[in-house]
PDB file of C-alpha atoms in Angstrom:
ATOM      1  CA  MET A  17      -0.003   0.034   0.060  1.00  0.00           C
ATOM      2  CA  ALA A  18       1.365   3.405  -1.071  1.00  0.00           C
ATOM      3  CA  MET A  19       1.851   6.046   1.629  1.00  0.00           C
ATOM      4  CA  TYR A  20       2.454   9.763   1.353  1.00  0.00           C
ATOM      5  CA  GLN A  21       5.542  11.298   3.063  1.00  0.00           C
ATOM      6  CA  PHE A  22       5.573  15.180   3.867  1.00  0.00           C
ATOM      7  CA  GLN A  23       8.162  16.907   1.733  1.00  0.00           C
ATOM      8  CA  ASN A  24       7.661  20.677   2.421  1.00  0.00           C
ATOM      9  CA  ALA A  25       5.032  23.372   2.701  1.00  0.00           C
ATOM     10  CA  THR A  26       4.642  27.011   1.882  1.00  0.00           C
ATOM     11  CA  PHE A  27       2.576  29.856   3.353  1.00  0.00           C
ATOM     12  CA  THR A  28       1.209  32.521   0.983  1.00  0.00           C
ATOM     13  CA  LEU A  29      -0.356  35.901   1.872  1.00  0.00           C
ATOM     14  CA  LYS A  30      -2.401  37.742  -0.812  1.00  0.00           C
ATOM     15  CA  PHE A  31      -2.704  41.493  -0.350  1.00  0.00           C
ATOM     16  CA  LEU A  32      -4.973  43.940  -2.306  1.00  0.00           C
ATOM     17  CA  THR A  33      -2.627  46.809  -3.314  1.00  0.00           C
ATOM     18  CA  GLY A  34      -4.907  48.967  -5.255  1.00  0.00           C
ATOM     19  CA  GLN A  35      -6.468  49.189  -8.751  1.00  0.00           C
ATOM     20  CA  ASN A  36      -5.228  49.430 -12.195  1.00  0.00           C
ATOM     21  CA  GLU A  37      -6.177  51.937 -15.039  1.00  0.00           C
ATOM     22  CA  GLU A  38      -9.265  49.717 -15.932  1.00  0.00           C
ATOM     23  CA  GLY A  39     -10.495  49.702 -12.312  1.00  0.00           C
ATOM     24  CA  GLU A  40      -9.496  46.068 -11.685  1.00  0.00           C
ATOM     25  CA  SER A  41      -8.066  45.043  -8.400  1.00  0.00           C
ATOM     26  CA  VAL A  42      -4.270  44.492  -8.207  1.00  0.00           C
ATOM     27  CA  TYR A  43      -2.942  42.020  -5.810  1.00  0.00           C
ATOM     28  CA  LYS A  44       0.509  41.100  -4.484  1.00  0.00           C
ATOM     29  CA  LYS A  45       1.369  37.733  -3.122  1.00  0.00           C
ATOM     30  CA  VAL A  46       4.130  37.008  -0.588  1.00  0.00           C
ATOM     31  CA  THR A  47       5.277  33.359  -0.089  1.00  0.00           C
ATOM     32  CA  TYR A  48       7.253  31.958   2.866  1.00  0.00           C
ATOM     33  CA  ARG A  49       9.000  28.639   2.458  1.00  0.00           C
ATOM     34  CA  ASN A  50       9.962  25.899   4.915  1.00  0.00           C
ATOM     35  CA  ILE A  51       6.748  25.790   6.953  1.00  0.00           C
ATOM     36  CA  VAL A  52       6.795  22.944   9.387  1.00  0.00           C
ATOM     37  CA  GLU A  53       4.381  20.056   8.902  1.00  0.00           C
ATOM     38  CA  THR A  54       2.851  20.412  12.341  1.00  0.00           C
ATOM     39  CA  VAL A  55       1.778  24.139  12.216  1.00  0.00           C
ATOM     40  CA  THR A  56      -1.863  24.603  12.962  1.00  0.00           C
ATOM     41  CA  ALA A  57      -4.435  26.776  11.118  1.00  0.00           C
ATOM     42  CA  ASP A  58      -4.683  28.965  14.227  1.00  0.00           C
ATOM     43  CA  GLN A  59      -0.941  29.445  14.255  1.00  0.00           C
ATOM     44  CA  LEU A  60      -0.996  30.329  10.632  1.00  0.00           C
ATOM     45  CA  ASN A  61      -3.720  32.856  11.161  1.00  0.00           C
ATOM     46  CA  THR A  62      -1.817  34.502  14.073  1.00  0.00           C
ATOM     47  CA  VAL A  63       1.280  34.881  11.858  1.00  0.00           C
ATOM     48  CA  ALA A  64      -0.682  36.110   8.864  1.00  0.00           C
ATOM     49  CA  LEU A  65      -2.442  38.824  10.886  1.00  0.00           C
ATOM     50  CA  ALA A  66       0.836  39.990  12.602  1.00  0.00           C
ATOM     51  CA  LEU A  67       2.544  40.221   9.138  1.00  0.00           C
ATOM     52  CA  ALA A  68      -0.437  42.051   7.747  1.00  0.00           C
ATOM     53  CA  SER A  69      -0.269  44.578  10.481  1.00  0.00           C
ATOM     54  CA  LEU A  70       3.008  45.549   9.248  1.00  0.00           C
ATOM     55  CA  THR A  71       1.781  46.708   5.772  1.00  0.00           C
ATOM     56  CA  ASP A  72      -0.590  49.381   4.526  1.00  0.00           C
ATOM     57  CA  PHE A  73      -2.449  46.784   2.382  1.00  0.00           C
ATOM     58  CA  GLU A  74      -5.463  44.689   3.049  1.00  0.00           C
ATOM     59  CA  LEU A  75      -5.018  40.963   3.667  1.00  0.00           C
ATOM     60  CA  VAL A  76      -7.484  39.129   1.422  1.00  0.00           C
ATOM     61  CA  ASP A  77      -6.238  35.448   1.356  1.00  0.00           C
ATOM     62  CA  VAL A  78      -3.984  33.160   3.315  1.00  0.00           C
ATOM     63  CA  GLU A  79      -3.047  29.677   1.913  1.00  0.00           C
ATOM     64  CA  LYS A  80      -1.009  26.915   3.066  1.00  0.00           C
ATOM     65  CA  THR A  81       0.458  24.431   0.314  1.00  0.00           C
ATOM     66  CA  GLU A  82       1.892  21.084   1.234  1.00  0.00           C
ATOM     67  CA  LYS A  83       3.912  18.819  -1.089  1.00  0.00           C
ATOM     68  CA  GLN A  84       4.120  15.240  -0.479  1.00  0.00           C
ATOM     69  CA  TYR A  85       5.688  12.407  -2.314  1.00  0.00           C
ATOM     70  CA  VAL A  86       4.468   8.684  -2.537  1.00  0.00           C
ATOM     71  CA  MET A  87       6.739   6.202  -0.683  1.00  0.00           C
TER      72      MET A  87
END
């Protein structure tokens, strides 16, 4: 039976930075690598809010992405 093994994780914050000439929203993403496997959603939320408080932009999305490989 195949099993999955954690390889790595990233944490991405998406900020609304303004609007372009056509009035469409412009976003900026910031990605942090080497996130540990055991981090909880509450811990990520706390970090996201702390980082967002350091900017003038509105935080609109937080995403954790895990990569795994089959053993």
